[in-house]
């Protein structure tokens, strides 16, 4: 693995926020509550719009959490310290690593077990994302859900030093089961962005994840 390992214990992907709320404030509250990575995802914005919003978010997040953009290399290059998250149909992770450098966080979504055969891609990544674990209305156009068995298979086939984050249909009620299956963290959208108190929602999720990681460590030791 080249570059920093991603801290994916509580990974927030930005989404719709309640009427009158400022997305930047929601992100800052989530980080205050324990979010460790933030991804700016806005498929409808232009690169210039993403740069402006990402610059505001990066200023509020600082060094308290990792910050990545979704599939916009030009925007990631324009925002100091920003990384990039990509899918299997986007730029190759090795190309992203080449452009952003060794210090950037680079993430890659796994839609097919065969992606793990690409050693060059894995070496360029800071983390991998199991997408989706369960069906979710946030991203209705995704591939078939992996389920918990899929998480177990991916964890068994993934290098031990490469963090695995799970996304899709995850909430405080099922997060522990995803971590027990092998994920090193959870990724959420509406569980935080749509919450009336994003800081409290993040704190609850982080507590669930930390407890599940501790329990898994005890079982393995």
Coordinates of N, CA and C in Angstrom, one line a residue:
X1 N 0.8 -1.2 0.0 CA 0.0 0.0 0.0 C 0.9 1.2 0.0
X2 N 0.6 2.2 -0.9 CA 1.3 3.4 -1.0 C 0.4 4.5 -0.3
X3 N 1.0 5.4 0.4 CA 0.3 6.5 1.0 C -0.3 6.1 2.4
X4 N -1.1 7.1 3.0 CA -1.6 6.8 4.3 C -2.8 5.8 4.3
X5 N -2.8 5.0 5.3 CA -4.0 4.2 5.5 C -5.2 5.0 5.9
X6 N -6.3 4.7 5.3 CA -7.5 5.5 5.6 C -8.1 5.2 7.0
X7 N -8.5 6.2 7.8 CA -9.2 5.9 9.0 C -10.7 5.9 8.7
X8 N -11.2 4.8 8.5 CA -12.6 4.6 8.0 C -13.6 4.2 9.1
X9 N -13.2 4.4 10.3 CA -14.2 4.0 11.4 C -15.6 4.6 11.2
X10 N -15.6 5.9 10.9 CA -16.9 6.5 10.6 C -16.7 7.4 9.5
X11 N -17.2 7.0 8.3 CA -17.0 7.6 7.0 C -18.3 8.3 6.6
X12 N -18.3 9.6 6.4 CA -19.5 10.3 6.0 C -19.4 10.7 4.5
X13 N -20.4 10.3 3.7 CA -20.6 10.8 2.4 C -21.7 11.8 2.4
X14 N -21.4 13.0 1.8 CA -22.4 14.1 1.9 C -23.6 13.7 1.0
X15 N -24.7 14.2 1.5 CA -26.0 14.0 0.8 C -26.9 15.2 1.1
X16 N -28.2 15.0 0.9 CA -29.2 16.1 1.2 C -29.3 16.3 2.7
X17 N -29.4 17.6 3.0 CA -29.5 18.0 4.4 C -30.9 18.7 4.6
X18 N -31.4 18.7 5.8 CA -32.7 19.3 6.0 C -32.8 20.7 5.5
X19 N -34.0 21.2 5.2 CA -34.2 22.5 4.6 C -33.6 23.6 5.6
X20 N -32.9 24.5 5.1 CA -32.3 25.5 5.9 C -31.0 25.2 6.5
X21 N -30.6 24.0 6.5 CA -29.3 23.6 7.0 C -28.1 23.9 6.0
X22 N -27.0 24.1 6.5 CA -25.8 24.3 5.7 C -25.0 23.0 5.7
X23 N -24.7 22.5 4.5 CA -23.9 21.2 4.4 C -22.6 21.3 5.1
X24 N -21.9 22.5 5.0 CA -20.6 22.6 5.7 C -20.8 22.5 7.2
X25 N -21.8 23.1 7.7 CA -22.1 23.0 9.2 C -22.4 21.5 9.6
X26 N -23.1 20.8 8.7 CA -23.5 19.4 9.0 C -22.2 18.6 9.1
X27 N -21.3 18.8 8.1 CA -20.1 18.1 8.1 C -19.2 18.4 9.3
X28 N -19.1 19.7 9.6 CA -18.3 20.0 10.8 C -18.9 19.4 12.1
X29 N -20.2 19.4 12.2 CA -20.8 18.7 13.4 C -20.5 17.3 13.4
X30 N -20.6 16.6 12.2 CA -20.3 15.2 12.1 C -18.9 14.9 12.6
X31 N -17.9 15.7 12.2 CA -16.5 15.5 12.6 C -16.4 15.8 14.1
X32 N -17.1 16.8 14.6 CA -17.1 17.0 16.1 C -17.6 15.7 16.8
X33 N -18.6 15.0 16.2 CA -19.2 13.9 16.8 C -18.4 12.6 16.6
X34 N -17.3 12.6 15.8 CA -16.5 11.4 15.6 C -16.3 10.9 14.2
X35 N -16.8 11.6 13.2 CA -16.5 11.1 11.8 C -15.0 11.2 11.5
X36 N -14.5 10.2 10.9 CA -13.0 10.2 10.7 C -12.6 10.4 9.2
X37 N -13.6 10.3 8.3 CA -13.4 10.6 6.9 C -14.6 11.2 6.4
X38 N -14.5 12.2 5.5 CA -15.6 12.9 4.9 C -15.4 12.8 3.4
X39 N -16.4 12.4 2.6 CA -16.3 12.4 1.2 C -17.4 13.4 0.6
X40 N -16.9 14.4 -0.2 CA -17.9 15.3 -0.8 C -18.3 14.6 -2.1
X41 N -19.6 14.3 -2.2 CA -20.2 13.6 -3.4 C -21.3 14.5 -3.9
X42 N -21.2 15.1 -5.1 CA -22.2 15.8 -5.7 C -22.1 15.7 -7.2
X43 N -22.9 14.7 -7.7 CA -22.7 14.4 -9.1 C -23.3 15.4 -10.1
X44 N -24.1 16.4 -9.5 CA -24.7 17.4 -10.4 C -23.9 18.7 -10.4
X45 N -22.9 18.9 -9.6 CA -22.2 20.1 -9.5 C -21.1 20.1 -10.6
X46 N -20.7 21.3 -11.0 CA -19.5 21.4 -11.9 C -18.2 21.3 -11.0
X47 N -17.1 21.1 -11.7 CA -15.8 21.1 -11.0 C -15.6 22.3 -10.2
X48 N -15.9 23.5 -10.8 CA -15.6 24.8 -10.1 C -16.5 24.8 -8.8
X49 N -17.8 24.4 -8.9 CA -18.7 24.4 -7.8 C -18.1 23.5 -6.7
X50 N -17.7 22.3 -7.1 CA -17.1 21.4 -6.1 C -15.9 21.9 -5.5
X51 N -15.0 22.6 -6.2 CA -13.8 23.2 -5.6 C -14.2 24.2 -4.6
X52 N -15.2 25.1 -4.9 CA -15.6 26.1 -3.9 C -16.2 25.4 -2.6
X53 N -17.0 24.4 -2.8 CA -17.6 23.8 -1.6 C -16.5 23.0 -0.9
X54 N -15.7 22.3 -1.6 CA -14.6 21.5 -1.0 C -13.7 22.3 -0.2
X55 N -13.4 23.5 -0.7 CA -12.5 24.4 0.0 C -13.1 24.8 1.4
X56 N -14.4 25.1 1.4 CA -15.1 25.5 2.6 C -15.1 24.3 3.6
X57 N -15.3 23.1 3.1 CA -15.4 21.9 4.0 C -14.0 21.6 4.5
X58 N -13.0 21.7 3.7 CA -11.6 21.4 4.1 C -11.2 22.3 5.2
X59 N -11.6 23.6 5.1 CA -11.2 24.6 6.1 C -11.8 24.3 7.4
X60 N -13.1 23.7 7.4 CA -13.7 23.4 8.7 C -13.3 22.1 9.3
X61 N -12.9 21.1 8.4 CA -12.5 19.8 8.8 C -11.1 19.9 9.4
X62 N -10.2 20.6 8.7 CA -8.8 20.7 9.1 C -8.1 19.3 9.1
X63 N -7.3 19.1 10.1 CA -6.7 17.8 10.2 C -7.4 16.8 11.2
X64 N -8.7 17.1 11.5 CA -9.4 16.3 12.4 C -10.0 15.1 11.7
X65 N -10.0 15.1 10.4 CA -10.6 13.9 9.6 C -10.0 14.0 8.2
X66 N -9.9 12.8 7.6 CA -9.5 12.8 6.2 C -10.6 13.4 5.3
X67 N -10.3 14.0 4.2 CA -11.3 14.6 3.3 C -11.0 14.2 1.9
X68 N -12.0 13.6 1.2 CA -11.8 13.2 -0.2 C -13.0 13.7 -1.0
X69 N -12.8 13.8 -2.3 CA -13.8 14.1 -3.2 C -14.2 12.9 -4.0
X70 N -15.4 12.8 -4.5 CA -15.8 11.7 -5.3 C -15.6 11.9 -6.8
X71 N -14.7 11.1 -7.4 CA -14.5 11.1 -8.8 C -14.4 12.4 -9.5
X72 N -13.6 13.3 -9.0 CA -13.3 14.6 -9.6 C -11.8 14.9 -9.3
X73 N -10.9 14.4 -10.2 CA -9.5 14.5 -9.9 C -9.1 16.0 -10.0
X74 N -9.7 16.7 -10.9 CA -9.3 18.1 -11.1 C -9.6 18.9 -9.8
X75 N -10.8 18.6 -9.2 CA -11.2 19.3 -8.0 C -10.3 18.9 -6.8
X76 N -9.9 17.6 -6.7 CA -9.1 17.1 -5.7 C -7.7 17.8 -5.8
X77 N -7.2 17.9 -7.0 CA -5.9 18.6 -7.2 C -5.9 20.0 -6.7
X78 N -7.1 20.7 -6.8 CA -7.2 22.1 -6.5 C -7.4 22.4 -5.1
X79 N -7.7 21.4 -4.3 CA -7.9 21.6 -2.8 C -6.8 21.0 -2.0
X80 N -6.0 21.8 -1.4 CA -4.8 21.2 -0.7 C -5.2 20.2 0.4
X81 N -4.6 19.1 0.3 CA -4.8 18.0 1.3 C -5.9 17.1 1.0
X82 N -6.7 17.4 -0.1 CA -7.8 16.5 -0.5 C -7.4 15.3 -1.2
X83 N -8.1 14.2 -0.9 CA -7.9 12.9 -1.6 C -9.0 12.7 -2.6
X84 N -9.1 11.4 -3.1 CA -10.1 11.1 -4.1 C -10.7 9.7 -3.8
X85 N -12.0 9.6 -4.0 CA -12.6 8.2 -4.0 C -13.1 8.0 -5.4
X86 N -12.9 6.7 -5.9 CA -13.2 6.4 -7.2 C -13.9 5.0 -7.2
X87 N -14.6 4.7 -8.3 CA -15.3 3.4 -8.5 C -14.5 2.6 -9.6
X88 N -15.0 1.4 -9.8 CA -14.3 0.5 -10.8 C -14.4 1.0 -12.2
X89 N -15.3 1.9 -12.5 CA -15.5 2.4 -13.9 C -14.9 3.8 -14.0
X90 N -14.2 4.3 -13.0 CA -13.6 5.6 -13.0 C -12.1 5.5 -13.4
X91 N -11.3 6.5 -13.1 CA -9.8 6.4 -13.3 C -9.2 5.3 -12.4
X92 N -8.2 4.7 -12.9 CA -7.5 3.6 -12.2 C -6.8 4.2 -11.0
X93 N -6.9 3.5 -9.8 CA -6.3 4.0 -8.6 C -4.8 4.4 -8.8
X94 N -4.1 3.6 -9.5 CA -2.6 3.9 -9.7 C -2.4 5.3 -10.4
X95 N -3.3 5.6 -11.3 CA -3.3 6.9 -12.0 C -3.6 8.0 -11.0
X96 N -4.6 7.8 -10.2 CA -4.9 8.8 -9.2 C -3.7 9.1 -8.2
X97 N -3.1 8.0 -7.8 CA -2.0 8.0 -6.9 C -0.8 8.8 -7.5
X98 N -0.6 8.5 -8.8 CA 0.5 9.2 -9.6 C 0.2 10.7 -9.6
X99 N -1.0 11.1 -9.8 CA -1.3 12.6 -9.9 C -1.3 13.2 -8.5
X100 N -1.9 12.6 -7.5 CA -2.1 13.3 -6.2 C -0.9 13.1 -5.2
X101 N -0.1 12.1 -5.5 CA 1.1 11.9 -4.7 C 0.9 10.9 -3.5
X102 N 2.0 10.6 -2.9 CA 2.0 9.6 -1.9 C 1.2 9.9 -0.6
X103 N 1.1 11.2 -0.3 CA 0.4 11.7 0.9 C -1.1 11.7 0.8
X104 N -1.7 11.6 -0.4 CA -3.1 11.7 -0.5 C -3.8 10.4 -0.1
X105 N -5.0 10.6 0.3 CA -5.9 9.4 0.6 C -6.6 9.1 -0.7
X106 N -6.5 7.8 -1.1 CA -7.2 7.3 -2.3 C -8.0 6.1 -2.0
X107 N -9.3 6.2 -2.3 CA -10.2 5.1 -2.0 C -10.8 4.5 -3.2
X108 N -11.2 3.2 -3.2 CA -11.7 2.5 -4.4 C -12.9 1.6 -3.9
X109 N -14.0 1.8 -4.6 CA -15.2 1.0 -4.4 C -15.1 -0.4 -5.0
X110 N -15.5 -1.4 -4.3 CA -15.4 -2.8 -4.8 C -16.8 -3.2 -5.2
X111 N -17.0 -3.5 -6.4 CA -18.3 -4.0 -6.9 C -18.2 -5.5 -7.4
X112 N -16.9 -6.0 -7.5 CA -16.7 -7.3 -8.0 C -15.5 -7.9 -7.3
X113 N -15.5 -9.1 -6.9 CA -14.4 -9.8 -6.3 C -13.2 -9.8 -7.1
X114 N -13.4 -9.8 -8.5 CA -12.2 -9.8 -9.4 C -11.4 -8.6 -9.3
X115 N -11.9 -7.5 -8.8 CA -11.1 -6.3 -8.6 C -9.9 -6.5 -7.7
X116 N -10.0 -7.5 -6.8 CA -8.9 -7.8 -5.9 C -7.7 -8.5 -6.6
X117 N -7.9 -8.8 -7.9 CA -6.8 -9.4 -8.7 C -5.8 -8.3 -9.2
X118 N -6.3 -7.1 -9.1 CA -5.5 -6.0 -9.6 C -4.5 -5.5 -8.6
X119 N -3.3 -6.1 -8.5 CA -2.4 -5.7 -7.4 C -1.9 -4.3 -7.5
X120 N -1.8 -3.8 -8.7 CA -1.4 -2.4 -8.9 C -2.4 -1.4 -8.3
X121 N -3.7 -1.7 -8.5 CA -4.7 -0.9 -7.9 C -4.7 -0.9 -6.4
X122 N -4.6 -2.2 -5.9 CA -4.6 -2.3 -4.4 C -3.4 -1.6 -3.8
X123 N -2.3 -1.6 -4.4 CA -1.1 -1.0 -3.9 C -1.2 0.5 -3.9
X124 N -2.1 1.1 -4.7 CA -2.3 2.5 -4.8 C -3.3 3.0 -3.8
X125 N -4.1 2.1 -3.2 CA -5.2 2.6 -2.4 C -4.9 2.7 -0.9
X126 N -5.6 3.7 -0.3 CA -5.5 3.9 1.2 C -6.6 3.1 1.9
X127 N -7.7 2.7 1.2 CA -8.8 1.9 1.7 C -9.6 1.4 0.6
X128 N -10.4 0.4 0.9 CA -11.4 -0.1 -0.1 C -12.8 0.0 0.5
X129 N -13.8 0.1 -0.4 CA -15.2 0.3 0.1 C -16.0 -0.9 -0.4
X130 N -16.7 -1.6 0.5 CA -17.6 -2.6 0.1 C -18.9 -1.9 -0.3
X131 N -19.3 -2.0 -1.5 CA -20.5 -1.2 -2.0 C -21.4 -1.9 -2.9
X132 N -22.7 -2.1 -2.5 CA -23.3 -1.8 -1.2 C -23.4 -3.1 -0.4
X133 N -23.5 -2.9 0.9 CA -23.7 -4.1 1.7 C -25.2 -4.5 1.6
X134 N -26.1 -3.6 1.8 CA -27.5 -3.8 1.6 C -28.0 -2.7 0.6
X135 N -29.2 -3.0 0.0 CA -29.8 -2.0 -0.9 C -30.1 -0.8 -0.1
X136 N -29.9 0.4 -0.8 CA -30.2 1.7 -0.2 C -30.8 2.6 -1.2
X137 N -31.8 3.4 -0.7 CA -32.4 4.4 -1.6 C -31.5 5.6 -2.0
X138 N -30.4 5.7 -1.2 CA -29.4 6.8 -1.5 C -28.7 6.6 -2.8
X139 N -28.4 5.3 -3.1 CA -27.8 5.0 -4.4 C -28.5 3.8 -5.1
X140 N -29.7 4.1 -5.7 CA -30.5 3.0 -6.2 C -29.9 2.3 -7.5
X141 N -28.8 2.9 -8.1 CA -28.2 2.3 -9.3 C -27.0 1.5 -9.1
X142 N -26.8 1.0 -7.8 CA -25.6 0.2 -7.5 C -25.8 -1.2 -8.0
X143 N -24.7 -2.0 -7.8 CA -24.7 -3.4 -8.2 C -25.4 -4.2 -7.1
X144 N -25.5 -5.5 -7.2 CA -26.2 -6.3 -6.3 C -25.5 -6.2 -4.9
X145 N -26.3 -6.2 -3.8 CA -25.7 -6.1 -2.5 C -24.8 -7.2 -2.1
X146 N -23.8 -6.9 -1.4 CA -22.8 -8.0 -0.9 C -23.4 -8.8 0.2
X147 N -24.1 -8.1 1.1 CA -24.5 -8.8 2.3 C -23.4 -9.1 3.3
X148 N -23.7 -9.6 4.4 CA -22.6 -9.8 5.4 C -21.6 -10.9 4.9
X149 N -22.1 -11.9 4.2 CA -21.2 -12.9 3.7 C -20.2 -12.3 2.7
X150 N -20.7 -11.4 1.9 CA -19.8 -10.7 1.0 C -18.7 -9.9 1.7
X151 N -19.1 -9.3 2.8 CA -18.1 -8.5 3.6 C -17.0 -9.5 4.1
X152 N -17.5 -10.7 4.6 CA -16.5 -11.7 5.1 C -15.6 -12.1 4.0
X153 N -16.1 -12.4 2.8 CA -15.3 -12.9 1.7 C -14.3 -11.8 1.3
X154 N -14.7 -10.6 1.2 CA -13.8 -9.5 0.8 C -12.7 -9.3 1.8
X155 N -13.1 -9.3 3.1 CA -12.1 -9.1 4.2 C -11.0 -10.2 4.1
X156 N -11.5 -11.5 3.9 CA -10.6 -12.6 3.8 C -9.6 -12.5 2.6
X157 N -10.1 -11.8 1.5 CA -9.3 -11.7 0.3 C -8.5 -10.5 0.2
X158 N -8.7 -9.5 1.1 CA -8.0 -8.2 1.1 C -6.8 -8.2 2.0
X159 N -5.7 -7.6 1.5 CA -4.5 -7.4 2.4 C -4.8 -6.9 3.7
X160 N -4.2 -7.5 4.8 CA -4.5 -7.1 6.1 C -4.3 -5.6 6.4
X161 N -3.4 -5.0 5.8 CA -3.1 -3.6 6.1 C -3.9 -2.6 5.3
X162 N -4.9 -3.1 4.5 CA -5.7 -2.3 3.7 C -7.1 -2.2 4.3
X163 N -7.5 -1.0 4.9 CA -8.8 -0.9 5.6 C -9.9 -1.1 4.6
X164 N -11.0 -1.7 5.2 CA -12.2 -2.0 4.4 C -13.4 -1.3 5.1
X165 N -14.0 -0.4 4.3 CA -15.2 0.3 4.9 C -16.4 -0.2 4.1
X166 N -17.5 -0.3 4.9 CA -18.8 -0.8 4.3 C -19.8 0.3 4.1
X167 N -20.5 0.3 3.0 CA -21.5 1.3 2.7 C -22.8 0.6 2.2
X168 N -23.9 1.2 2.5 CA -25.2 0.7 1.9 C -26.1 0.2 2.9
X169 N -27.1 0.9 3.3 CA -28.2 0.5 4.2 C -27.7 0.3 5.6
X170 N -26.7 1.0 6.0 CA -26.1 0.9 7.4 C -26.6 1.9 8.3
X171 N -26.9 1.5 9.5 CA -27.4 2.4 10.6 C -26.8 2.0 11.9
X172 N -27.2 2.7 12.9 CA -26.7 2.3 14.3 C -27.2 0.9 14.7
X173 N -28.3 0.5 14.1 CA -28.9 -0.8 14.5 C -28.2 -2.0 13.9
X174 N -27.5 -1.8 12.8 CA -26.8 -3.0 12.2 C -25.3 -2.8 12.0
X175 N -24.8 -1.6 12.4 CA -23.4 -1.3 12.2 C -22.5 -2.4 12.8
X176 N -22.8 -2.8 14.0 CA -22.0 -3.8 14.7 C -21.8 -5.1 14.0
X177 N -22.9 -5.5 13.3 CA -22.8 -6.8 12.6 C -21.9 -6.6 11.4
X178 N -21.8 -5.5 10.8 CA -20.9 -5.2 9.6 C -19.5 -5.3 10.1
X179 N -19.2 -4.6 11.2 CA -17.8 -4.7 11.7 C -17.5 -6.1 12.1
X180 N -18.4 -6.8 12.8 CA -18.1 -8.2 13.2 C -17.8 -9.1 11.9
X181 N -18.4 -8.7 10.8 CA -18.1 -9.5 9.6 C -16.8 -9.2 8.9
X182 N -16.1 -8.1 9.4 CA -14.8 -7.8 8.9 C -14.5 -6.4 8.5
X183 N -15.5 -5.5 8.4 CA -15.3 -4.2 8.0 C -14.6 -3.4 9.1
X184 N -13.7 -2.5 8.7 CA -13.0 -1.7 9.7 C -13.7 -0.4 10.0
X185 N -14.8 -0.2 9.4 CA -15.6 1.0 9.6 C -16.9 1.0 8.8
X186 N -17.7 2.0 9.0 CA -19.0 2.1 8.2 C -19.0 3.4 7.5
X187 N -19.7 3.4 6.4 CA -20.0 4.6 5.6 C -21.5 4.9 5.6
X188 N -21.8 6.2 5.9 CA -23.2 6.5 6.0 C -23.5 7.8 5.2
X189 N -24.7 8.0 4.8 CA -25.1 9.3 4.2 C -26.2 9.9 5.0
X190 N -27.4 9.4 4.8 CA -28.6 10.0 5.5 C -28.6 9.8 7.0
X191 N -27.9 8.8 7.5 CA -27.9 8.5 9.0 C -27.3 9.7 9.7
X192 N -26.5 10.5 9.0 CA -26.0 11.7 9.6 C -26.6 13.0 8.9
X193 N -26.5 13.0 7.6 CA -26.9 14.2 6.9 C -28.4 14.6 7.1
X194 N -29.3 13.5 7.3 CA -30.7 13.8 7.5 C -31.1 13.8 8.9
X195 N -30.1 13.6 9.8 CA -30.4 13.6 11.2 C -30.7 15.0 11.8
X196 N -31.6 15.2 12.7 CA -31.9 16.5 13.2 C -30.7 17.0 14.0
X197 N -29.9 16.1 14.6 CA -28.7 16.5 15.3 C -27.5 15.7 14.8
X198 N -26.8 16.2 13.8 CA -25.8 15.4 13.1 C -24.6 15.1 14.1
X199 N -24.3 16.0 15.0 CA -23.2 15.7 15.9 C -23.6 14.5 16.8
X200 N -24.8 14.5 17.3 CA -25.2 13.4 18.2 C -25.3 12.1 17.4
X201 N -25.8 12.2 16.2 CA -25.9 11.0 15.3 C -24.6 10.4 15.1
X202 N -23.6 11.2 14.8 CA -22.2 10.7 14.5 C -21.6 10.1 15.8
X203 N -21.9 10.8 16.9 CA -21.3 10.2 18.2 C -21.9 8.8 18.5
X204 N -23.2 8.7 18.2 CA -23.8 7.3 18.5 C -23.2 6.3 17.6
X205 N -23.1 6.6 16.3 CA -22.5 5.7 15.3 C -21.1 5.3 15.7
X206 N -20.3 6.3 16.0 CA -18.9 6.1 16.4 C -18.8 5.2 17.6
X207 N -19.6 5.4 18.6 CA -19.6 4.6 19.8 C -19.9 3.1 19.4
X208 N -20.9 2.9 18.5 CA -21.2 1.5 18.1 C -20.0 0.9 17.4
X209 N -19.4 1.6 16.5 CA -18.3 1.1 15.7 C -17.1 0.8 16.6
X210 N -16.8 1.7 17.5 CA -15.6 1.5 18.4 C -15.8 0.3 19.3
X211 N -17.1 0.1 19.8 CA -17.4 -1.0 20.6 C -17.3 -2.3 19.8
X212 N -17.7 -2.3 18.6 CA -17.7 -3.5 17.8 C -16.3 -3.8 17.4
X213 N -15.4 -2.9 17.1 CA -14.0 -3.1 16.8 C -13.3 -3.7 18.0
X214 N -13.6 -3.2 19.2 CA -13.0 -3.7 20.4 C -13.4 -5.2 20.7
X215 N -14.7 -5.4 20.4 CA -15.2 -6.8 20.6 C -14.6 -7.8 19.6
X216 N -14.4 -7.3 18.4 CA -13.8 -8.2 17.4 C -12.3 -8.4 17.7
X217 N -11.6 -7.4 18.2 CA -10.2 -7.6 18.6 C -10.1 -8.6 19.7
X218 N -11.0 -8.6 20.7 CA -11.0 -9.6 21.8 C -11.2 -11.0 21.3
X219 N -12.1 -11.1 20.3 CA -12.3 -12.5 19.8 C -11.1 -13.0 19.0
X220 N -10.4 -12.1 18.3 CA -9.3 -12.5 17.5 C -8.0 -12.8 18.4
X221 N -8.0 -12.2 19.6 CA -6.8 -12.3 20.4 C -6.8 -13.5 21.3

